[in-house]
Short mmCIF file of N, CA and C in Angstrom, two decimals:
data_model
loop_
_atom_site.label_atom_id
_atom_site.label_comp_id
_atom_site.label_asym_id
_atom_site.label_seq_id
_atom_site.Cartn_x
_atom_site.Cartn_y
_atom_site.Cartn_z
N MET A 1208 168.72 125.44 -4.28
CA MET A 1208 168.81 126.35 -3.16
C MET A 1208 167.46 126.38 -2.45
N SER A 1209 167.16 127.40 -1.71
CA SER A 1209 165.91 127.46 -0.98
C SER A 1209 164.90 128.35 -1.70
N SER A 1210 163.65 128.00 -1.54
CA SER A 1210 162.60 128.78 -2.18
C SER A 1210 162.35 130.06 -1.40
N PRO A 1211 161.74 131.07 -2.02
CA PRO A 1211 161.44 132.31 -1.30
C PRO A 1211 160.52 132.10 -0.10
N ALA A 1212 159.59 131.15 -0.21
CA ALA A 1212 158.69 130.89 0.92
C ALA A 1212 159.47 130.31 2.11
N HIS A 1213 160.43 129.44 1.82
CA HIS A 1213 161.25 128.85 2.90
C HIS A 1213 162.12 129.92 3.55
N ARG A 1214 162.71 130.81 2.74
CA ARG A 1214 163.53 131.90 3.28
C ARG A 1214 162.68 132.82 4.16
N GLU A 1215 161.44 133.08 3.75
CA GLU A 1215 160.54 133.94 4.53
C GLU A 1215 160.22 133.29 5.87
N LYS A 1216 160.03 131.96 5.87
CA LYS A 1216 159.76 131.24 7.12
C LYS A 1216 160.97 131.33 8.05
N LEU A 1217 162.19 131.18 7.49
CA LEU A 1217 163.40 131.24 8.32
C LEU A 1217 163.60 132.62 8.92
N LEU A 1218 163.18 133.67 8.22
CA LEU A 1218 163.32 135.02 8.76
C LEU A 1218 162.44 135.25 9.98
N GLN A 1219 161.38 134.46 10.13
CA GLN A 1219 160.46 134.63 11.24
C GLN A 1219 160.74 133.69 12.42
N VAL A 1220 161.73 132.81 12.27
CA VAL A 1220 162.04 131.83 13.33
C VAL A 1220 162.61 132.52 14.57
N LEU A 1221 163.58 133.41 14.40
CA LEU A 1221 164.23 134.08 15.53
C LEU A 1221 163.41 135.30 15.94
N VAL A 1222 163.01 135.34 17.21
CA VAL A 1222 162.28 136.49 17.73
C VAL A 1222 163.26 137.58 18.12
N GLY A 1223 164.37 137.20 18.74
CA GLY A 1223 165.39 138.16 19.13
C GLY A 1223 166.39 137.52 20.07
N PRO A 1224 167.47 138.22 20.36
CA PRO A 1224 168.45 137.67 21.32
C PRO A 1224 167.90 137.77 22.74
N HIS A 1225 168.25 136.81 23.56
CA HIS A 1225 167.86 136.84 24.97
C HIS A 1225 169.05 137.37 25.76
N VAL A 1226 168.85 138.47 26.45
CA VAL A 1226 169.93 139.12 27.18
C VAL A 1226 169.75 138.87 28.68
N SER A 1227 170.72 138.20 29.28
CA SER A 1227 170.74 137.96 30.72
C SER A 1227 172.19 137.79 31.14
N GLU A 1228 172.43 137.68 32.42
CA GLU A 1228 173.80 137.48 32.90
C GLU A 1228 174.35 136.15 32.40
N LYS A 1229 173.52 135.11 32.45
CA LYS A 1229 173.97 133.79 32.00
C LYS A 1229 174.26 133.81 30.50
N ALA A 1230 173.41 134.46 29.72
CA ALA A 1230 173.61 134.52 28.27
C ALA A 1230 174.89 135.29 27.93
N THR A 1231 175.18 136.34 28.66
CA THR A 1231 176.40 137.11 28.43
C THR A 1231 177.64 136.30 28.77
N ALA A 1232 177.58 135.55 29.87
CA ALA A 1232 178.71 134.71 30.26
C ALA A 1232 178.95 133.60 29.24
N LEU A 1233 177.87 133.02 28.71
CA LEU A 1233 178.02 131.97 27.70
C LEU A 1233 178.60 132.53 26.41
N ALA A 1234 178.19 133.74 26.04
CA ALA A 1234 178.71 134.34 24.81
C ALA A 1234 180.20 134.62 24.93
N ASP A 1235 180.64 135.05 26.11
CA ASP A 1235 182.06 135.35 26.30
C ASP A 1235 182.91 134.09 26.40
N GLY A 1236 182.44 133.10 27.14
CA GLY A 1236 183.28 131.95 27.42
C GLY A 1236 183.11 130.77 26.48
N SER A 1237 181.89 130.47 26.08
CA SER A 1237 181.63 129.23 25.34
C SER A 1237 181.23 129.43 23.89
N HIS A 1238 181.25 130.66 23.40
CA HIS A 1238 180.83 130.96 22.03
C HIS A 1238 179.42 130.48 21.76
N GLN A 1239 178.53 130.69 22.75
CA GLN A 1239 177.12 130.36 22.60
C GLN A 1239 176.31 131.64 22.63
N ILE A 1240 175.28 131.69 21.78
CA ILE A 1240 174.37 132.81 21.73
C ILE A 1240 172.99 132.28 22.09
N VAL A 1241 172.23 133.03 22.89
CA VAL A 1241 170.90 132.61 23.30
C VAL A 1241 169.87 133.47 22.57
N PHE A 1242 168.91 132.81 21.94
CA PHE A 1242 167.86 133.49 21.19
C PHE A 1242 166.49 133.10 21.72
N LYS A 1243 165.55 134.05 21.69
CA LYS A 1243 164.15 133.72 21.84
C LYS A 1243 163.66 133.31 20.46
N VAL A 1244 162.97 132.18 20.38
CA VAL A 1244 162.52 131.67 19.09
C VAL A 1244 161.02 131.38 19.14
N ARG A 1245 160.45 131.17 17.96
CA ARG A 1245 159.04 130.82 17.88
C ARG A 1245 158.81 129.46 18.53
N PRO A 1246 157.66 129.25 19.17
CA PRO A 1246 157.41 127.97 19.85
C PRO A 1246 157.37 126.77 18.91
N ASP A 1247 157.06 126.99 17.63
CA ASP A 1247 156.97 125.88 16.69
C ASP A 1247 158.27 125.67 15.90
N ALA A 1248 159.34 126.36 16.25
CA ALA A 1248 160.61 126.26 15.52
C ALA A 1248 161.34 124.98 15.90
N SER A 1249 161.89 124.29 14.91
CA SER A 1249 162.68 123.09 15.16
C SER A 1249 164.15 123.48 15.23
N LYS A 1250 164.99 122.54 15.69
CA LYS A 1250 166.42 122.80 15.78
C LYS A 1250 167.01 123.04 14.40
N ALA A 1251 166.55 122.31 13.41
CA ALA A 1251 167.05 122.49 12.04
C ALA A 1251 166.68 123.88 11.51
N ASP A 1252 165.46 124.33 11.80
CA ASP A 1252 165.03 125.67 11.37
C ASP A 1252 165.88 126.74 12.03
N ILE A 1253 166.17 126.58 13.32
CA ILE A 1253 166.96 127.56 14.05
C ILE A 1253 168.38 127.61 13.49
N ARG A 1254 168.97 126.45 13.22
CA ARG A 1254 170.31 126.38 12.65
C ARG A 1254 170.36 127.10 11.30
N GLN A 1255 169.41 126.81 10.42
CA GLN A 1255 169.39 127.43 9.09
C GLN A 1255 169.17 128.93 9.18
N ALA A 1256 168.30 129.36 10.11
CA ALA A 1256 168.02 130.79 10.25
C ALA A 1256 169.25 131.56 10.73
N VAL A 1257 169.97 131.02 11.71
CA VAL A 1257 171.16 131.70 12.23
C VAL A 1257 172.26 131.73 11.16
N GLU A 1258 172.44 130.62 10.47
CA GLU A 1258 173.47 130.59 9.43
C GLU A 1258 173.14 131.54 8.28
N MET A 1259 171.85 131.67 7.94
CA MET A 1259 171.46 132.56 6.85
C MET A 1259 171.55 134.03 7.26
N LEU A 1260 171.07 134.37 8.45
CA LEU A 1260 171.02 135.77 8.87
C LEU A 1260 172.38 136.34 9.23
N PHE A 1261 173.20 135.56 9.94
CA PHE A 1261 174.45 136.09 10.47
C PHE A 1261 175.68 135.60 9.71
N GLU A 1262 175.50 134.71 8.73
CA GLU A 1262 176.59 134.19 7.91
C GLU A 1262 177.71 133.59 8.77
N VAL A 1263 177.32 132.72 9.69
CA VAL A 1263 178.26 132.00 10.55
C VAL A 1263 177.97 130.51 10.43
N LYS A 1264 178.87 129.70 10.96
CA LYS A 1264 178.68 128.26 10.98
C LYS A 1264 178.24 127.85 12.38
N VAL A 1265 177.16 127.08 12.47
CA VAL A 1265 176.61 126.64 13.75
C VAL A 1265 177.06 125.22 14.02
N ALA A 1266 177.59 124.99 15.22
CA ALA A 1266 178.05 123.66 15.60
C ALA A 1266 176.93 122.85 16.24
N ARG A 1267 176.10 123.50 17.08
CA ARG A 1267 175.08 122.76 17.82
C ARG A 1267 173.96 123.69 18.24
N VAL A 1268 172.74 123.16 18.31
CA VAL A 1268 171.59 123.91 18.78
C VAL A 1268 170.90 123.11 19.87
N SER A 1269 170.66 123.74 21.01
CA SER A 1269 169.89 123.14 22.10
C SER A 1269 168.69 124.04 22.37
N THR A 1270 167.52 123.44 22.56
CA THR A 1270 166.32 124.24 22.81
C THR A 1270 165.69 123.83 24.13
N LEU A 1271 164.95 124.75 24.71
CA LEU A 1271 164.16 124.44 25.88
C LEU A 1271 162.99 125.40 25.97
N ARG A 1272 161.95 124.93 26.60
CA ARG A 1272 160.74 125.74 26.77
C ARG A 1272 160.73 126.34 28.17
N MET A 1273 160.49 127.63 28.23
CA MET A 1273 160.36 128.31 29.51
C MET A 1273 158.87 128.29 29.86
N PRO A 1274 158.49 127.76 31.00
CA PRO A 1274 157.08 127.63 31.32
C PRO A 1274 156.43 128.97 31.65
N SER A 1275 155.12 129.00 31.51
CA SER A 1275 154.39 130.21 31.90
C SER A 1275 154.37 130.30 33.43
N LYS A 1276 154.19 131.51 33.94
CA LYS A 1276 154.21 131.73 35.38
C LYS A 1276 152.94 132.44 35.82
N GLN A 1277 152.41 132.02 36.96
CA GLN A 1277 151.28 132.70 37.57
C GLN A 1277 151.79 133.92 38.32
N LYS A 1278 151.15 135.06 38.11
CA LYS A 1278 151.55 136.30 38.79
C LYS A 1278 150.32 136.96 39.38
N ARG A 1279 150.57 137.74 40.44
CA ARG A 1279 149.48 138.52 41.06
C ARG A 1279 149.75 139.99 40.84
N PHE A 1280 148.70 140.70 40.51
CA PHE A 1280 148.75 142.15 40.39
C PHE A 1280 147.71 142.71 41.35
N GLY A 1281 148.13 142.94 42.58
CA GLY A 1281 147.17 143.38 43.60
C GLY A 1281 146.24 142.23 43.94
N THR A 1282 144.95 142.43 43.72
CA THR A 1282 143.98 141.38 44.02
C THR A 1282 143.66 140.51 42.81
N SER A 1283 144.08 140.93 41.64
CA SER A 1283 143.78 140.13 40.45
C SER A 1283 144.96 139.21 40.11
N GLN A 1284 144.65 138.08 39.52
CA GLN A 1284 145.67 137.13 39.15
C GLN A 1284 145.89 137.20 37.64
N GLY A 1285 147.11 136.97 37.24
CA GLY A 1285 147.45 136.97 35.83
C GLY A 1285 148.41 135.85 35.52
N LYS A 1286 148.78 135.75 34.25
CA LYS A 1286 149.66 134.68 33.83
C LYS A 1286 150.60 135.21 32.76
N ARG A 1287 151.91 135.04 32.96
CA ARG A 1287 152.88 135.36 31.93
C ARG A 1287 152.92 134.21 30.94
N SER A 1288 153.03 134.53 29.68
CA SER A 1288 153.03 133.47 28.67
C SER A 1288 154.37 132.75 28.66
N GLY A 1289 154.34 131.48 28.29
CA GLY A 1289 155.55 130.70 28.15
C GLY A 1289 156.21 131.01 26.82
N TRP A 1290 157.50 130.66 26.70
CA TRP A 1290 158.23 130.93 25.47
C TRP A 1290 159.32 129.89 25.30
N LYS A 1291 159.95 129.91 24.15
CA LYS A 1291 160.98 128.94 23.83
C LYS A 1291 162.28 129.66 23.56
N LYS A 1292 163.38 129.09 24.05
CA LYS A 1292 164.68 129.69 23.77
C LYS A 1292 165.63 128.65 23.22
N ALA A 1293 166.63 129.14 22.50
CA ALA A 1293 167.60 128.26 21.86
C ALA A 1293 169.00 128.70 22.22
N TYR A 1294 169.82 127.74 22.62
CA TYR A 1294 171.24 127.97 22.84
C TYR A 1294 171.95 127.53 21.57
N VAL A 1295 172.59 128.46 20.88
CA VAL A 1295 173.26 128.18 19.62
C VAL A 1295 174.77 128.25 19.85
N ARG A 1296 175.44 127.10 19.70
CA ARG A 1296 176.90 127.06 19.83
C ARG A 1296 177.50 127.26 18.45
N LEU A 1297 178.37 128.25 18.35
CA LEU A 1297 178.99 128.57 17.07
C LEU A 1297 180.24 127.72 16.86
N ALA A 1298 180.53 127.44 15.61
CA ALA A 1298 181.74 126.68 15.26
C ALA A 1298 182.97 127.53 15.57
N PRO A 1299 184.10 126.91 15.83
CA PRO A 1299 185.32 127.68 16.09
C PRO A 1299 185.63 128.62 14.93
N GLY A 1300 185.98 129.85 15.25
CA GLY A 1300 186.28 130.85 14.24
C GLY A 1300 185.08 131.69 13.84
N SER A 1301 183.87 131.31 14.26
CA SER A 1301 182.67 132.09 13.96
C SER A 1301 182.32 132.96 15.14
N ASP A 1302 181.77 134.13 14.85
CA ASP A 1302 181.38 135.05 15.92
C ASP A 1302 180.26 135.94 15.42
N ILE A 1303 179.31 136.25 16.32
CA ILE A 1303 178.22 137.17 16.02
C ILE A 1303 178.44 138.41 16.87
N ASN A 1304 178.48 139.56 16.22
CA ASN A 1304 178.68 140.83 16.92
C ASN A 1304 177.41 141.66 16.77
N PHE A 1305 176.63 141.78 17.86
CA PHE A 1305 175.38 142.52 17.81
C PHE A 1305 175.58 144.03 17.87
N MET A 1306 176.74 144.48 18.31
CA MET A 1306 176.98 145.91 18.49
C MET A 1306 177.35 146.60 17.18
N GLY A 1307 177.81 145.87 16.20
CA GLY A 1307 178.13 146.46 14.91
C GLY A 1307 179.58 146.90 14.79
N ALA A 1308 180.32 146.98 15.88
CA ALA A 1308 181.73 147.37 15.84
C ALA A 1308 182.57 146.18 15.44
N GLU A 1309 183.57 146.42 14.64
CA GLU A 1309 184.43 145.33 14.18
C GLU A 1309 185.55 145.08 15.16
#
């Protein structure tokens, strides 16, 4: 099975769900869930973390990096940090319910 150190690493892979209009539409229609993940997370790590935490079967994982953006705050300039997100397609018959209602 997996060692405690490996399980601890998998618990830190997912930062949280990404909530947007596109993510909600994908969850309803395509059985895909969008997560914010650590920048150093691999697709295999993301798959194992989702399967371990939510006890579902994952069919496919797609990742992409969201670039950082330059922003202005009055006269000063700033920069939003970049981040990584993962589109997780669930196997047929699997579902993740974040609301807790059955």
